C-alpha cells in the first residue's frame, strides 16, 4: 500500500492513517517475517501487529537474541481457540499471552504473542476504555501484517484511535500549550506508572527519540480528532481551550493498574511457558535489577509470582537509596 504524505489540512483521522501506513510500508526484517509466517500458520484467518523492541532491530543485530512482540488479531475467539476456556479468559482479562519459537536459517527465533479479536481490540483502544494498557501501547509506532488483507483497514483505524485516545488523555497533564515531545513524555511516563512496568526514568525520552518525527506528526491531528481546536507555531502546539486536569484520572489508572497488572501476571504464568523467567529478563533489561528467580518459583509460577514481584520492589527501593 502506498501512503500519501499527511498534511496539516487533511482530515485528522486520514492523516493519522497515512502516517501509520508509512510506518507499515517498509519491508520487515527476514527474521520478523519468518516468525510471523510460522506463527500465522497456527492462526490462518488472522492478522498481526508487530511492535516493541524487535520492530526496530537493525540488520547487524542477532535476531536470536531478541524476543519479538506480536499481537494476533482474529475474527472471533472461536476461530482463535479450540478451548472455550481460553476464549473466556481472553474476554474477562485481556489479553492471553503465549510463547512461540521456530527454527530459521539464523537459528531459533523467539516471540511473545498476545491474542485478541478485532472487535475486542477496537473497544480496548477507544476513549471509552479508561485504563491505558492498550491505547498507550498502540499509540506508539507498530507494523500491520495482514497476509489475507481482510482486517487492514480496521487495524489502521484502530491504531489511529489508539493515538487519539492517548493524546486526549495525556493533554490534561501538560495544559494548553506544549510541544509534542512534552505531551508524549508526560503520557508515556504516566502509562508506565499505571502498570507494573520496570522502566527507568529515561525510558520514555529514549523511545520518543527512537521514533523520529512520530510524535511531531501525529499529535496535532490526534487532538483535532479528539475535538480540540489546534494551532501550531514551529514546535509549539496550542489548543483552543484549557483541558481538564488529568492528574486524578492517571492516579486512578495507577491504582487500578496495580491490581490489573498482578492479575495479568498471574494469568500469564499459566499460558506463557517460562513466563516468570521472561518477566525477570524483561525487568533486568529495562532497570538493571536481577530479581533472581528461584527453582521453586519456576515450578510453581502462580504461587511464586507475587513473591518475585515484592522482591523486585524491595530491590528497586534499595537501588534508589544507593
PDB file of C-alpha atoms in Angstrom:
ATOM      1  CA  UNK A   1       0.000   0.000   0.000  1.00  0.00           C
ATOM      2  CA  UNK A   2       1.387   3.413  -0.959  1.00  0.00           C
ATOM      3  CA  UNK A   3       0.713   6.110   1.597  1.00  0.00           C
ATOM      4  CA  UNK A   4       0.272   9.743   0.801  1.00  0.00           C
ATOM      5  CA  UNK A   5       2.190  12.198   2.941  1.00  0.00           C
ATOM      6  CA  UNK A   6      -0.081  13.505   5.710  1.00  0.00           C
ATOM      7  CA  UNK A   7      -0.525  17.269   5.825  1.00  0.00           C
ATOM      8  CA  UNK A   8      -1.985  19.725   8.311  1.00  0.00           C
ATOM      9  CA  UNK A   9      -5.019  20.199   6.036  1.00  0.00           C
ATOM     10  CA  UNK A  10      -6.068  16.550   5.824  1.00  0.00           C
ATOM     11  CA  UNK A  11      -8.971  15.048   7.696  1.00  0.00           C
ATOM     12  CA  UNK A  12      -7.236  14.245  11.023  1.00  0.00           C
ATOM     13  CA  UNK A  13      -8.061  10.523  11.034  1.00  0.00           C
ATOM     14  CA  UNK A  14      -6.940  10.214   7.402  1.00  0.00           C
ATOM     15  CA  UNK A  15      -3.728  11.999   8.342  1.00  0.00           C
ATOM     16  CA  UNK A  16      -3.120   9.534  11.165  1.00  0.00           C
ATOM     17  CA  UNK A  17      -3.873   6.558   8.932  1.00  0.00           C
ATOM     18  CA  UNK A  18      -1.461   7.850   6.293  1.00  0.00           C
ATOM     19  CA  UNK A  19       1.303   8.085   8.897  1.00  0.00           C
ATOM     20  CA  UNK A  20       0.508   4.574  10.169  1.00  0.00           C
ATOM     21  CA  UNK A  21       0.624   3.259   6.597  1.00  0.00           C
ATOM     22  CA  UNK A  22       4.057   4.851   6.113  1.00  0.00           C
ATOM     23  CA  UNK A  23       5.377   3.015   9.168  1.00  0.00           C
ATOM     24  CA  UNK A  24       3.971  -0.290   7.915  1.00  0.00           C
ATOM     25  CA  UNK A  25       5.192   0.146   4.344  1.00  0.00           C
ATOM     26  CA  UNK A  26       8.942  -0.705   4.594  1.00  0.00           C
ATOM     27  CA  UNK A  27       9.825  -4.417   4.315  1.00  0.00           C
ATOM     28  CA  UNK A  28      10.096  -6.304   7.584  1.00  0.00           C
ATOM     29  CA  UNK A  29      13.300  -7.992   8.588  1.00  0.00           C
ATOM     30  CA  UNK A  30      13.698 -11.566   7.375  1.00  0.00           C
ATOM     31  CA  UNK A  31      13.586 -12.788  10.980  1.00  0.00           C
ATOM     32  CA  UNK A  32      10.312 -10.997  11.778  1.00  0.00           C
ATOM     33  CA  UNK A  33       8.626 -12.196   8.595  1.00  0.00           C
ATOM     34  CA  UNK A  34       9.849 -15.760   9.174  1.00  0.00           C
ATOM     35  CA  UNK A  35       8.390 -15.711  12.682  1.00  0.00           C
ATOM     36  CA  UNK A  36       5.103 -14.177  11.575  1.00  0.00           C
ATOM     37  CA  UNK A  37       4.618 -16.610   8.692  1.00  0.00           C
ATOM     38  CA  UNK A  38       5.260 -19.537  11.035  1.00  0.00           C
ATOM     39  CA  UNK A  39       3.035 -18.105  13.751  1.00  0.00           C
ATOM     40  CA  UNK A  40       0.137 -17.320  11.435  1.00  0.00           C
ATOM     41  CA  UNK A  41       0.116 -20.931  10.277  1.00  0.00           C
ATOM     42  CA  UNK A  42      -1.459 -21.507  13.702  1.00  0.00           C
ATOM     43  CA  UNK A  43      -3.975 -18.703  13.060  1.00  0.00           C
ATOM     44  CA  UNK A  44      -4.666 -18.790   9.304  1.00  0.00           C
ATOM     45  CA  UNK A  45      -7.625 -16.354   9.383  1.00  0.00           C
ATOM     46  CA  UNK A  46      -5.809 -13.736  11.477  1.00  0.00           C
ATOM     47  CA  UNK A  47      -3.611 -10.685  11.073  1.00  0.00           C
ATOM     48  CA  UNK A  48      -0.792  -9.487  13.327  1.00  0.00           C
ATOM     49  CA  UNK A  49       0.550  -6.313  14.872  1.00  0.00           C
ATOM     50  CA  UNK A  50       4.324  -6.139  15.294  1.00  0.00           C
ATOM     51  CA  UNK A  51       5.581  -3.775  17.979  1.00  0.00           C
ATOM     52  CA  UNK A  52       8.218  -3.392  20.684  1.00  0.00           C
ATOM     53  CA  UNK A  53      11.995  -3.567  20.538  1.00  0.00           C
ATOM     54  CA  UNK A  54      12.033  -6.314  17.908  1.00  0.00           C
ATOM     55  CA  UNK A  55      10.318  -3.999  15.426  1.00  0.00           C
ATOM     56  CA  UNK A  56      13.374  -1.737  15.373  1.00  0.00           C
ATOM     57  CA  UNK A  57      16.081  -4.415  15.278  1.00  0.00           C
ATOM     58  CA  UNK A  58      18.764  -3.382  12.817  1.00  0.00           C
ATOM     59  CA  UNK A  59      20.259  -5.731  10.245  1.00  0.00           C
ATOM     60  CA  UNK A  60      23.556  -6.101  12.120  1.00  0.00           C
ATOM     61  CA  UNK A  61      21.916  -7.341  15.353  1.00  0.00           C
ATOM     62  CA  UNK A  62      21.490 -11.045  16.061  1.00  0.00           C
ATOM     63  CA  UNK A  63      17.738 -11.779  15.909  1.00  0.00           C
ATOM     64  CA  UNK A  64      18.198 -14.931  18.002  1.00  0.00           C
ATOM     65  CA  UNK A  65      18.951 -12.661  20.989  1.00  0.00           C
ATOM     66  CA  UNK A  66      15.607 -10.847  20.634  1.00  0.00           C
ATOM     67  CA  UNK A  67      12.177 -11.816  21.898  1.00  0.00           C
ATOM     68  CA  UNK A  68       9.841 -10.366  19.268  1.00  0.00           C
ATOM     69  CA  UNK A  69       6.458  -8.964  20.311  1.00  0.00           C
ATOM     70  CA  UNK A  70       3.274  -9.611  18.335  1.00  0.00           C
ATOM     71  CA  UNK A  71      -0.464  -9.275  18.766  1.00  0.00           C
ATOM     72  CA  UNK A  72      -2.514 -11.826  16.843  1.00  0.00           C
ATOM     73  CA  UNK A  73      -5.829 -10.247  15.810  1.00  0.00           C
ATOM     74  CA  UNK A  74      -8.506 -12.695  14.741  1.00  0.00           C
ATOM     75  CA  UNK A  75     -12.121 -12.578  13.566  1.00  0.00           C
ATOM     76  CA  UNK A  76     -13.544 -14.354  16.650  1.00  0.00           C
ATOM     77  CA  UNK A  77     -12.408 -16.261  19.721  1.00  0.00           C
ATOM     78  CA  UNK A  78     -13.983 -19.410  18.274  1.00  0.00           C
ATOM     79  CA  UNK A  79     -11.644 -19.057  15.290  1.00  0.00           C
ATOM     80  CA  UNK A  80      -8.633 -18.360  17.523  1.00  0.00           C
ATOM     81  CA  UNK A  81      -9.067 -21.084  20.140  1.00  0.00           C
ATOM     82  CA  UNK A  82     -10.197 -24.689  20.242  1.00  0.00           C
ATOM     83  CA  UNK A  83     -10.644 -24.221  24.002  1.00  0.00           C
ATOM     84  CA  UNK A  84     -13.658 -22.275  25.194  1.00  0.00           C
ATOM     85  CA  UNK A  85     -11.854 -21.600  28.489  1.00  0.00           C
ATOM     86  CA  UNK A  86      -9.044 -19.738  26.716  1.00  0.00           C
ATOM     87  CA  UNK A  87     -11.592 -17.626  24.879  1.00  0.00           C
ATOM     88  CA  UNK A  88     -13.411 -16.855  28.131  1.00  0.00           C
ATOM     89  CA  UNK A  89     -10.142 -15.886  29.852  1.00  0.00           C
ATOM     90  CA  UNK A  90      -9.337 -13.593  26.941  1.00  0.00           C
ATOM     91  CA  UNK A  91     -12.703 -11.858  27.253  1.00  0.00           C
ATOM     92  CA  UNK A  92     -12.554 -11.434  31.041  1.00  0.00           C
ATOM     93  CA  UNK A  93      -8.905 -10.375  31.408  1.00  0.00           C
ATOM     94  CA  UNK A  94      -7.395  -9.499  28.010  1.00  0.00           C
ATOM     95  CA  UNK A  95      -5.042 -10.415  26.542  1.00  0.00           C
ATOM     96  CA  UNK A  96      -3.886 -14.033  26.766  1.00  0.00           C
ATOM     97  CA  UNK A  97      -0.110 -14.152  26.245  1.00  0.00           C
ATOM     98  CA  UNK A  98       1.875 -17.075  24.816  1.00  0.00           C
ATOM     99  CA  UNK A  99       5.435 -18.015  23.909  1.00  0.00           C
ATOM    100  CA  UNK A 100       6.434 -19.192  20.441  1.00  0.00           C
ATOM    101  CA  UNK A 101       9.687 -20.270  18.857  1.00  0.00           C
ATOM    102  CA  UNK A 102      10.627 -21.611  15.456  1.00  0.00           C
ATOM    103  CA  UNK A 103      13.828 -22.688  13.678  1.00  0.00           C
ATOM    104  CA  UNK A 104      15.230 -20.411  10.988  1.00  0.00           C
ATOM    105  CA  UNK A 105      18.404 -20.094   8.885  1.00  0.00           C
ATOM    106  CA  UNK A 106      19.713 -17.747  11.606  1.00  0.00           C
ATOM    107  CA  UNK A 107      18.931 -20.138  14.466  1.00  0.00           C
ATOM    108  CA  UNK A 108      15.983 -20.368  16.847  1.00  0.00           C
ATOM    109  CA  UNK A 109      13.737 -17.315  16.733  1.00  0.00           C
ATOM    110  CA  UNK A 110      11.533 -16.462  19.720  1.00  0.00           C
ATOM    111  CA  UNK A 111       8.387 -14.434  20.168  1.00  0.00           C
ATOM    112  CA  UNK A 112       5.902 -13.396  22.799  1.00  0.00           C
ATOM    113  CA  UNK A 113       2.430 -13.001  21.350  1.00  0.00           C
ATOM    114  CA  UNK A 114      -0.906 -11.852  22.708  1.00  0.00           C
ATOM    115  CA  UNK A 115      -4.317 -12.667  21.265  1.00  0.00           C
ATOM    116  CA  UNK A 116      -7.436 -10.527  20.698  1.00  0.00           C
ATOM    117  CA  UNK A 117     -10.346 -10.403  18.282  1.00  0.00           C
ATOM    118  CA  UNK A 118     -10.648  -7.368  16.035  1.00  0.00           C
ATOM    119  CA  UNK A 119     -13.916  -6.324  17.733  1.00  0.00           C
ATOM    120  CA  UNK A 120     -12.340  -6.579  21.176  1.00  0.00           C
ATOM    121  CA  UNK A 121      -9.214  -4.700  20.071  1.00  0.00           C
ATOM    122  CA  UNK A 122     -11.301  -1.832  18.673  1.00  0.00           C
ATOM    123  CA  UNK A 123     -13.140  -1.473  22.002  1.00  0.00           C
ATOM    124  CA  UNK A 124      -9.956  -1.617  24.085  1.00  0.00           C
ATOM    125  CA  UNK A 125      -8.225   1.222  22.221  1.00  0.00           C
ATOM    126  CA  UNK A 126     -11.239   3.545  22.213  1.00  0.00           C
ATOM    127  CA  UNK A 127     -11.653   6.524  24.532  1.00  0.00           C
ATOM    128  CA  UNK A 128     -14.409   4.537  26.269  1.00  0.00           C
ATOM    129  CA  UNK A 129     -11.713   2.297  27.781  1.00  0.00           C
ATOM    130  CA  UNK A 130     -10.456   4.008  30.931  1.00  0.00           C
ATOM    131  CA  UNK A 131      -7.187   2.189  31.508  1.00  0.00           C
ATOM    132  CA  UNK A 132      -4.210   2.985  29.282  1.00  0.00           C
ATOM    133  CA  UNK A 133      -2.843  -0.568  28.862  1.00  0.00           C
ATOM    134  CA  UNK A 134      -3.926  -0.935  25.228  1.00  0.00           C
ATOM    135  CA  UNK A 135      -4.262   2.566  23.799  1.00  0.00           C
ATOM    136  CA  UNK A 136      -0.954   3.807  25.231  1.00  0.00           C
ATOM    137  CA  UNK A 137       0.848   0.763  23.851  1.00  0.00           C
ATOM    138  CA  UNK A 138      -0.585   1.048  20.346  1.00  0.00           C
ATOM    139  CA  UNK A 139      -0.339   4.819  20.104  1.00  0.00           C
ATOM    140  CA  UNK A 140       3.342   4.091  19.536  1.00  0.00           C
ATOM    141  CA  UNK A 141       4.600   3.016  16.094  1.00  0.00           C
ATOM    142  CA  UNK A 142       3.863  -0.572  15.134  1.00  0.00           C
ATOM    143  CA  UNK A 143       3.544  -2.626  11.972  1.00  0.00           C
ATOM    144  CA  UNK A 144       0.453  -4.261  10.472  1.00  0.00           C
ATOM    145  CA  UNK A 145       0.906  -7.706   8.896  1.00  0.00           C
ATOM    146  CA  UNK A 146      -2.243  -8.953   7.194  1.00  0.00           C
ATOM    147  CA  UNK A 147      -1.427 -11.543   4.518  1.00  0.00           C
ATOM    148  CA  UNK A 148      -5.144 -12.164   3.895  1.00  0.00           C
ATOM    149  CA  UNK A 149      -5.846  -8.412   3.557  1.00  0.00           C
ATOM    150  CA  UNK A 150      -9.095  -8.817   5.494  1.00  0.00           C
ATOM    151  CA  UNK A 151      -8.554  -6.570   8.515  1.00  0.00           C
ATOM    152  CA  UNK A 152      -6.009  -3.996   7.348  1.00  0.00           C
ATOM    153  CA  UNK A 153      -8.429  -1.053   7.188  1.00  0.00           C
ATOM    154  CA  UNK A 154      -9.947  -1.820  10.580  1.00  0.00           C
ATOM    155  CA  UNK A 155      -6.500  -2.186  12.122  1.00  0.00           C
ATOM    156  CA  UNK A 156      -5.353   1.139  10.657  1.00  0.00           C
ATOM    157  CA  UNK A 157      -8.451   2.797  12.110  1.00  0.00           C
ATOM    158  CA  UNK A 158      -7.886   1.137  15.488  1.00  0.00           C
ATOM    159  CA  UNK A 159      -4.249   2.268  15.604  1.00  0.00           C
ATOM    160  CA  UNK A 160      -5.361   5.806  14.715  1.00  0.00           C
ATOM    161  CA  UNK A 161      -7.904   5.596  17.534  1.00  0.00           C
ATOM    162  CA  UNK A 162      -5.127   4.496  19.920  1.00  0.00           C
ATOM    163  CA  UNK A 163      -3.197   7.689  19.153  1.00  0.00           C
ATOM    164  CA  UNK A 164      -6.354   9.787  19.622  1.00  0.00           C
ATOM    165  CA  UNK A 165      -7.119   8.115  22.972  1.00  0.00           C
ATOM    166  CA  UNK A 166      -3.543   8.564  24.182  1.00  0.00           C
ATOM    167  CA  UNK A 167      -3.262  12.235  23.227  1.00  0.00           C
ATOM    168  CA  UNK A 168      -6.740  13.072  24.535  1.00  0.00           C
ATOM    169  CA  UNK A 169      -5.892  11.529  27.913  1.00  0.00           C
ATOM    170  CA  UNK A 170      -2.350  12.964  28.081  1.00  0.00           C
ATOM    171  CA  UNK A 171      -3.171  16.562  27.148  1.00  0.00           C
ATOM    172  CA  UNK A 172      -4.564  17.272  30.608  1.00  0.00           C
ATOM    173  CA  UNK A 173      -1.086  16.597  32.010  1.00  0.00           C
ATOM    174  CA  UNK A 174       0.570  19.387  30.006  1.00  0.00           C
ATOM    175  CA  UNK A 175      -2.015  22.167  29.815  1.00  0.00           C
ATOM    176  CA  UNK A 176      -2.966  24.410  26.928  1.00  0.00           C
ATOM    177  CA  UNK A 177       0.414  24.984  25.225  1.00  0.00           C
ATOM    178  CA  UNK A 178       3.159  22.378  24.854  1.00  0.00           C
ATOM    179  CA  UNK A 179       5.426  20.577  22.430  1.00  0.00           C
ATOM    180  CA  UNK A 180       4.539  17.152  21.104  1.00  0.00           C
ATOM    181  CA  UNK A 181       7.519  15.715  22.982  1.00  0.00           C
ATOM    182  CA  UNK A 182       6.277  17.201  26.272  1.00  0.00           C
ATOM    183  CA  UNK A 183       2.857  15.613  25.806  1.00  0.00           C
ATOM    184  CA  UNK A 184       4.328  12.215  24.919  1.00  0.00           C
ATOM    185  CA  UNK A 185       6.814  12.288  27.786  1.00  0.00           C
ATOM    186  CA  UNK A 186       4.018  13.041  30.240  1.00  0.00           C
ATOM    187  CA  UNK A 187       1.669  10.443  28.751  1.00  0.00           C
ATOM    188  CA  UNK A 188       4.194   7.615  28.470  1.00  0.00           C
ATOM    189  CA  UNK A 189       5.559   8.149  31.971  1.00  0.00           C
ATOM    190  CA  UNK A 190       2.014   8.200  33.356  1.00  0.00           C
ATOM    191  CA  UNK A 191       1.196   4.994  31.472  1.00  0.00           C
ATOM    192  CA  UNK A 192       4.256   3.259  32.939  1.00  0.00           C
ATOM    193  CA  UNK A 193       3.033   4.147  36.434  1.00  0.00           C
ATOM    194  CA  UNK A 194      -0.357   2.688  35.524  1.00  0.00           C
ATOM    195  CA  UNK A 195       1.277  -0.736  35.077  1.00  0.00           C
ATOM    196  CA  UNK A 196       3.941  -2.726  36.911  1.00  0.00           C
ATOM    197  CA  UNK A 197       6.399  -1.555  34.286  1.00  0.00           C
ATOM    198  CA  UNK A 198      10.104  -1.750  35.105  1.00  0.00           C
ATOM    199  CA  UNK A 199      11.104   1.357  33.150  1.00  0.00           C
ATOM    200  CA  UNK A 200      13.889   3.727  34.207  1.00  0.00           C
ATOM    201  CA  UNK A 201      13.299   7.480  34.239  1.00  0.00           C
ATOM    202  CA  UNK A 202      14.932   7.966  30.824  1.00  0.00           C
ATOM    203  CA  UNK A 203      12.962   5.260  29.010  1.00  0.00           C
ATOM    204  CA  UNK A 204      10.177   7.449  27.617  1.00  0.00           C
ATOM    205  CA  UNK A 205      12.579  10.070  26.260  1.00  0.00           C
ATOM    206  CA  UNK A 206      14.729   7.432  24.567  1.00  0.00           C
ATOM    207  CA  UNK A 207      11.671   5.861  22.964  1.00  0.00           C
ATOM    208  CA  UNK A 208      10.404   9.179  21.648  1.00  0.00           C
ATOM    209  CA  UNK A 209      13.822   9.923  20.153  1.00  0.00           C
ATOM    210  CA  UNK A 210      13.953   6.483  18.537  1.00  0.00           C
ATOM    211  CA  UNK A 211      10.556   7.116  16.898  1.00  0.00           C
ATOM    212  CA  UNK A 212      11.903  10.071  14.912  1.00  0.00           C
ATOM    213  CA  UNK A 213       9.153  12.504  13.924  1.00  0.00           C
ATOM    214  CA  UNK A 214       6.303  10.240  15.081  1.00  0.00           C
ATOM    215  CA  UNK A 215       5.152  12.429  17.988  1.00  0.00           C
ATOM    216  CA  UNK A 216       5.590  15.614  15.955  1.00  0.00           C
ATOM    217  CA  UNK A 217       3.445  14.316  13.080  1.00  0.00           C
ATOM    218  CA  UNK A 218       0.599  12.569  14.918  1.00  0.00           C
ATOM    219  CA  UNK A 219      -0.090  14.738  17.975  1.00  0.00           C
ATOM    220  CA  UNK A 220      -1.883  17.695  16.346  1.00  0.00           C
ATOM    221  CA  UNK A 221      -4.190  15.581  14.134  1.00  0.00           C
ATOM    222  CA  UNK A 222      -4.971  13.289  17.080  1.00  0.00           C
ATOM    223  CA  UNK A 223      -6.036  16.251  19.205  1.00  0.00           C
ATOM    224  CA  UNK A 224      -8.119  17.624  16.326  1.00  0.00           C
ATOM    225  CA  UNK A 225      -9.824  14.237  16.004  1.00  0.00           C
ATOM    226  CA  UNK A 226     -10.491  14.358  19.752  1.00  0.00           C
ATOM    227  CA  UNK A 227     -12.389  17.626  19.265  1.00  0.00           C
ATOM    228  CA  UNK A 228      -9.782  20.261  20.140  1.00  0.00           C
ATOM    229  CA  UNK A 229      -9.027  23.300  18.009  1.00  0.00           C
ATOM    230  CA  UNK A 230      -5.291  23.203  17.416  1.00  0.00           C
ATOM    231  CA  UNK A 231      -2.759  25.728  16.199  1.00  0.00           C
ATOM    232  CA  UNK A 232       0.942  25.073  15.650  1.00  0.00           C
ATOM    233  CA  UNK A 233       3.826  27.511  15.582  1.00  0.00           C
ATOM    234  CA  UNK A 234       7.164  25.853  14.996  1.00  0.00           C
ATOM    235  CA  UNK A 235       7.308  23.053  17.613  1.00  0.00           C
ATOM    236  CA  UNK A 236       4.659  24.579  19.867  1.00  0.00           C
ATOM    237  CA  UNK A 237       1.108  23.238  19.891  1.00  0.00           C
ATOM    238  CA  UNK A 238      -1.673  25.347  21.396  1.00  0.00           C
ATOM    239  CA  UNK A 239      -5.225  24.163  21.887  1.00  0.00           C
ATOM    240  CA  UNK A 240      -8.209  26.496  21.977  1.00  0.00           C
ATOM    241  CA  UNK A 241      -9.417  25.580  25.436  1.00  0.00           C
ATOM    242  CA  UNK A 242      -7.692  24.620  28.650  1.00  0.00           C
ATOM    243  CA  UNK A 243      -8.034  20.839  29.029  1.00  0.00           C
ATOM    244  CA  UNK A 244      -9.442  19.321  32.176  1.00  0.00           C
ATOM    245  CA  UNK A 245      -6.652  18.401  34.627  1.00  0.00           C
ATOM    246  CA  UNK A 246      -5.800  14.721  34.229  1.00  0.00           C
ATOM    247  CA  UNK A 247      -3.722  14.034  37.350  1.00  0.00           C
ATOM    248  CA  UNK A 248      -6.601  12.409  39.244  1.00  0.00           C
ATOM    249  CA  UNK A 249      -7.549  10.175  36.292  1.00  0.00           C
ATOM    250  CA  UNK A 250      -3.980   8.970  35.951  1.00  0.00           C
ATOM    251  CA  UNK A 251      -3.703   8.312  39.702  1.00  0.00           C
ATOM    252  CA  UNK A 252      -6.856   6.217  39.430  1.00  0.00           C
ATOM    253  CA  UNK A 253      -5.339   4.347  36.475  1.00  0.00           C
ATOM    254  CA  UNK A 254      -2.221   3.665  38.555  1.00  0.00           C
ATOM    255  CA  UNK A 255      -4.329   2.347  41.449  1.00  0.00           C
ATOM    256  CA  UNK A 256      -6.397   0.131  39.142  1.00  0.00           C
ATOM    257  CA  UNK A 257      -3.341  -0.833  37.118  1.00  0.00           C
ATOM    258  CA  UNK A 258      -1.517  -2.352  40.089  1.00  0.00           C
ATOM    259  CA  UNK A 259      -4.257  -4.940  40.530  1.00  0.00           C
ATOM    260  CA  UNK A 260      -4.738  -5.471  36.808  1.00  0.00           C
ATOM    261  CA  UNK A 261      -1.008  -5.973  36.266  1.00  0.00           C
ATOM    262  CA  UNK A 262      -0.767  -8.572  39.033  1.00  0.00           C
ATOM    263  CA  UNK A 263      -3.844 -10.365  37.656  1.00  0.00           C
ATOM    264  CA  UNK A 264      -2.359 -10.394  34.154  1.00  0.00           C
ATOM    265  CA  UNK A 265       0.959 -11.566  35.562  1.00  0.00           C
ATOM    266  CA  UNK A 266      -0.679 -14.466  37.388  1.00  0.00           C
ATOM    267  CA  UNK A 267      -2.776 -15.419  34.363  1.00  0.00           C
ATOM    268  CA  UNK A 268       0.300 -15.185  32.130  1.00  0.00           C
ATOM    269  CA  UNK A 269       2.176 -17.759  34.181  1.00  0.00           C
ATOM    270  CA  UNK A 270      -0.450 -20.297  33.089  1.00  0.00           C
ATOM    271  CA  UNK A 271      -0.257 -19.602  29.345  1.00  0.00           C
ATOM    272  CA  UNK A 272       3.310 -18.382  28.901  1.00  0.00           C
ATOM    273  CA  UNK A 273       5.794 -21.261  29.203  1.00  0.00           C
ATOM    274  CA  UNK A 274       8.832 -19.899  31.028  1.00  0.00           C
ATOM    275  CA  UNK A 275       6.865 -16.739  31.768  1.00  0.00           C
ATOM    276  CA  UNK A 276       8.391 -15.935  35.143  1.00  0.00           C
ATOM    277  CA  UNK A 277      11.908 -16.122  33.661  1.00  0.00           C
ATOM    278  CA  UNK A 278      10.815 -13.886  30.796  1.00  0.00           C
ATOM    279  CA  UNK A 279       9.453 -11.339  33.268  1.00  0.00           C
ATOM    280  CA  UNK A 280      12.745 -11.403  35.198  1.00  0.00           C
ATOM    281  CA  UNK A 281      14.680 -10.932  31.933  1.00  0.00           C
ATOM    282  CA  UNK A 282      12.453  -8.007  30.968  1.00  0.00           C
ATOM    283  CA  UNK A 283      12.916  -6.336  34.362  1.00  0.00           C
ATOM    284  CA  UNK A 284      16.699  -6.717  34.247  1.00  0.00           C
ATOM    285  CA  UNK A 285      16.827  -5.431  30.672  1.00  0.00           C
ATOM    286  CA  UNK A 286      14.964  -2.226  31.474  1.00  0.00           C
ATOM    287  CA  UNK A 287      16.050  -1.494  35.044  1.00  0.00           C
ATOM    288  CA  UNK A 288      19.237  -3.463  35.673  1.00  0.00           C
ATOM    289  CA  UNK A 289      17.582  -5.240  38.610  1.00  0.00           C
ATOM    290  CA  UNK A 290      18.096  -9.023  38.786  1.00  0.00           C
ATOM    291  CA  UNK A 291      15.278 -10.476  40.893  1.00  0.00           C
ATOM    292  CA  UNK A 292      16.898 -13.948  40.909  1.00  0.00           C
ATOM    293  CA  UNK A 293      14.059 -16.371  40.110  1.00  0.00           C
ATOM    294  CA  UNK A 294      14.202 -19.497  42.267  1.00  0.00           C
ATOM    295  CA  UNK A 295      13.594 -23.075  41.154  1.00  0.00           C
ATOM    296  CA  UNK A 296      10.519 -23.202  43.401  1.00  0.00           C
ATOM    297  CA  UNK A 297       9.086 -20.148  41.611  1.00  0.00           C
ATOM    298  CA  UNK A 298       9.716 -21.816  38.250  1.00  0.00           C
ATOM    299  CA  UNK A 299       7.902 -24.965  39.371  1.00  0.00           C
ATOM    300  CA  UNK A 300       5.039 -23.019  40.982  1.00  0.00           C
ATOM    301  CA  UNK A 301       4.770 -19.806  38.920  1.00  0.00           C
ATOM    302  CA  UNK A 302       1.247 -18.937  40.072  1.00  0.00           C
ATOM    303  CA  UNK A 303       2.281 -19.067  43.736  1.00  0.00           C
ATOM    304  CA  UNK A 304       5.753 -17.661  43.135  1.00  0.00           C
ATOM    305  CA  UNK A 305       4.879 -14.608  41.039  1.00  0.00           C
ATOM    306  CA  UNK A 306       3.707 -12.364  43.941  1.00  0.00           C
ATOM    307  CA  UNK A 307       6.913 -13.043  45.884  1.00  0.00           C
ATOM    308  CA  UNK A 308       9.029 -12.266  42.837  1.00  0.00           C
ATOM    309  CA  UNK A 309       7.105  -9.021  42.386  1.00  0.00           C
ATOM    310  CA  UNK A 310       7.655  -7.981  46.003  1.00  0.00           C
ATOM    311  CA  UNK A 311      11.356  -8.807  45.677  1.00  0.00           C
ATOM    312  CA  UNK A 312      11.580  -6.503  42.684  1.00  0.00           C
ATOM    313  CA  UNK A 313      10.079  -3.602  44.662  1.00  0.00           C
ATOM    314  CA  UNK A 314      12.498  -4.166  47.560  1.00  0.00           C
ATOM    315  CA  UNK A 315      15.488  -4.255  45.200  1.00  0.00           C
ATOM    316  CA  UNK A 316      14.252  -1.171  43.352  1.00  0.00           C
ATOM    317  CA  UNK A 317      13.931   0.745  46.631  1.00  0.00           C
ATOM    318  CA  UNK A 318      17.428  -0.363  47.606  1.00  0.00           C
ATOM    319  CA  UNK A 319      18.751   0.732  44.195  1.00  0.00           C
ATOM    320  CA  UNK A 320      17.214   4.207  44.606  1.00  0.00           C
ATOM    321  CA  UNK A 321      18.813   4.617  48.036  1.00  0.00           C
ATOM    322  CA  UNK A 322      22.338   3.772  46.886  1.00  0.00           C
TER     323      UNK A 322
END
